[in-house]
């Protein structure tokens, strides 16, 4: 199999050298790479379809669960986040993930509840976070313009051959698909005709924007502009939080009353007119997204996959469990995936054990991540005042909001690793 250029001096005498190909160089793929680079006997290579590493979008929330995962992956991963994180700017909001308020109507401005956790809202600009992670990946391990067109598993001795659109190929003992919601690896793992291969339109559209903080303060006041706030209204919601160390306000305007069950455009991101947005959000106070480059982003997620691996090929992050953003856990779940995967692969003593490691990953991570997808849709209905049994009843909304994220934030990352290791060892 592929040679391992690392120094093997520190490798366990019981562990033979093997190779792992990571398909996709987003947040999930790079955090997994950083985790695997700790093991001298593992040859890690990253194959990215684009011409360079990059992320679409602006701010991304990293909750306390994902922050603990970054810390366990290693100081480089945690440091990449810490060097670019932005928290709420007011001390009184330090532990506030989001303060929920009524966005329109007779109760406009009324506080529904404050959703608190150990870290409060802490976010990073996606591109800045990714650029920091890239610094710790040796250049010779990153390969660009590598779009997967075919995968062939030739068995334990000959490995898995990944063929790319540019006519080249790579061979590895294990392959991990971190290639996003349009994943080619998902199609391979589930089978091209499986009902859960293709993403599903979630019925919601968001409009995203970045506004200079001074302009934001002038329009909505310092408390709203400098802290994480979620404004809720019938069929709609608006999330704001500071990014770039408080220089910029990140805005996500959510329309959860899309006129059609299906998305009627070929592209998922399409130009939008401010006039149309203003019409939909009439009565929602002062406009902040009156920008010439305004775009509408369709939200998609995945139907539950029956498994996350096929032998020594596994999928993670959005390739495995793409979700809507209403709980701020898309990146967080990819980071948790990376932690469990690197922990398990680090325990593998021979190539023959790689399918066992990926099966243990599937058993531990699939229930949690698929629950995230389901409850995120529920969260979208809740903040849009359309959740059955709750609607616009502010008391019922408060009861739901105050504790519904605890099972996500309070997950013991070490215990999750231990559970995965136990399942792996029991399978040998």
Steps between C-alpha positions, in 0.01 A plus 500: 500500500598866496820580680487706815740793492459567875763396747379166637720509809206573729256252344385214716678175430156339462385750234590463135519798267193577291353785297183709524363717217273784611272622222413864566692777669234689693483538877419131556765364266774727635424436868508126426833544323647686799383220728650225283830685455568426868559134410841445337399168341204649308557656157231769465421660163226756426331526160302818437283556192558877492821675397570591863359453847197721557165534676175658381322724748595736778460438871471151642406425861715254693317379811657372823473138381703569184748714692571206731543277194751743348696496824516120499604491134799709594641845581526595132130440438394677818746783440366556147161572653624701797709732284194610299201453730262784574271498802214725604645842576301580814597336831130462584466273193820300559322166546215571259486278194210712378241730649166427335268793442174556316583646159169651393143560613351631822771338714788622282824523698373291793759256632381139469801347676876503529657172385818453703794260497858482628652703216218717371496573128850459365551510128769524236508616142506174302780603266720633782455180703578284199810704414628448852442124486681480165819634658548169683454277194829433315471625142602165353192337657248730323390433141268734309273473197414145609132438434402137562338313211541138608608278790617139480570286805761248389524331837732514797820434304446738208303768680231743392554684173346846470477632145480873432351706218846625395599144404717433804434253780608434857520177697454475877416242763207710625299785350295758688247712313491852643381631165188682608131476423564410131726215610618248244601275789144493637385359167768230522424406862119488465476399135410737219129410501442525876221740598722684750787577260377838380435797730144616567374859481403597856241757394693795638704780343751727673654831405847561642698817534787675676455858619770728646445527875477880508220494243323220689516688832364811331200305368409261785695613807806358674339219702343333198798559270770382742339182634331187370129560448227294337182683398200270456181559307229319306677295233821698530800569723812716500829405668776755563837462670839676487793352304856608416570606860192720505580700187217342301142395568403167343133486400293199404143576389288185491186457292331178600191551290643429156220507245584162348580155634783469248786737429441633150859591410792297375738683734451501877619858538322753277496881480224658707328835487491718809151615405378139518667448837356825634153393389531166678628663818274802508459617859834355616669828588799662330658327199859382525544288188450764231813394313559465123626143531201365693443129436247237603641169629276194483534272803541127448561201720526122474251225560654256751761266355482139623878496555802730473753251367553229243801300604801730524315795342316737735312829471496783753366853547262629233576198283340282769242721669449840340271710718318831505674771706233564764704350785840624384642146493603426141869571550483374858382155396776477237756584770352238734515249213867586446579439867336156510651397166855601588470330838382173345741500206780571746415171674513293180786248508469371142323575173255217570364692799406818308145384414447420871608852596264656247213276612555615860498861379169435327344342808597785731454801275199416284229520771625834633557667164169387353320629808673834433349509150150429631512738796652777286190497281291513819707797620424678174129448555530615862671832425256559211211454744360203304595199715186293560377537857707815557434749220533861620439420867798678658483300824514170313780632280698596810455154652629336182788739435652505847606134511465350150872538416638343818531150356715646221721732702555270798614188314809355670755481218734268692214264583395503133855402401505227762170360372637491146823330610303240695284417197811479282686269741195277547478451123853365460 
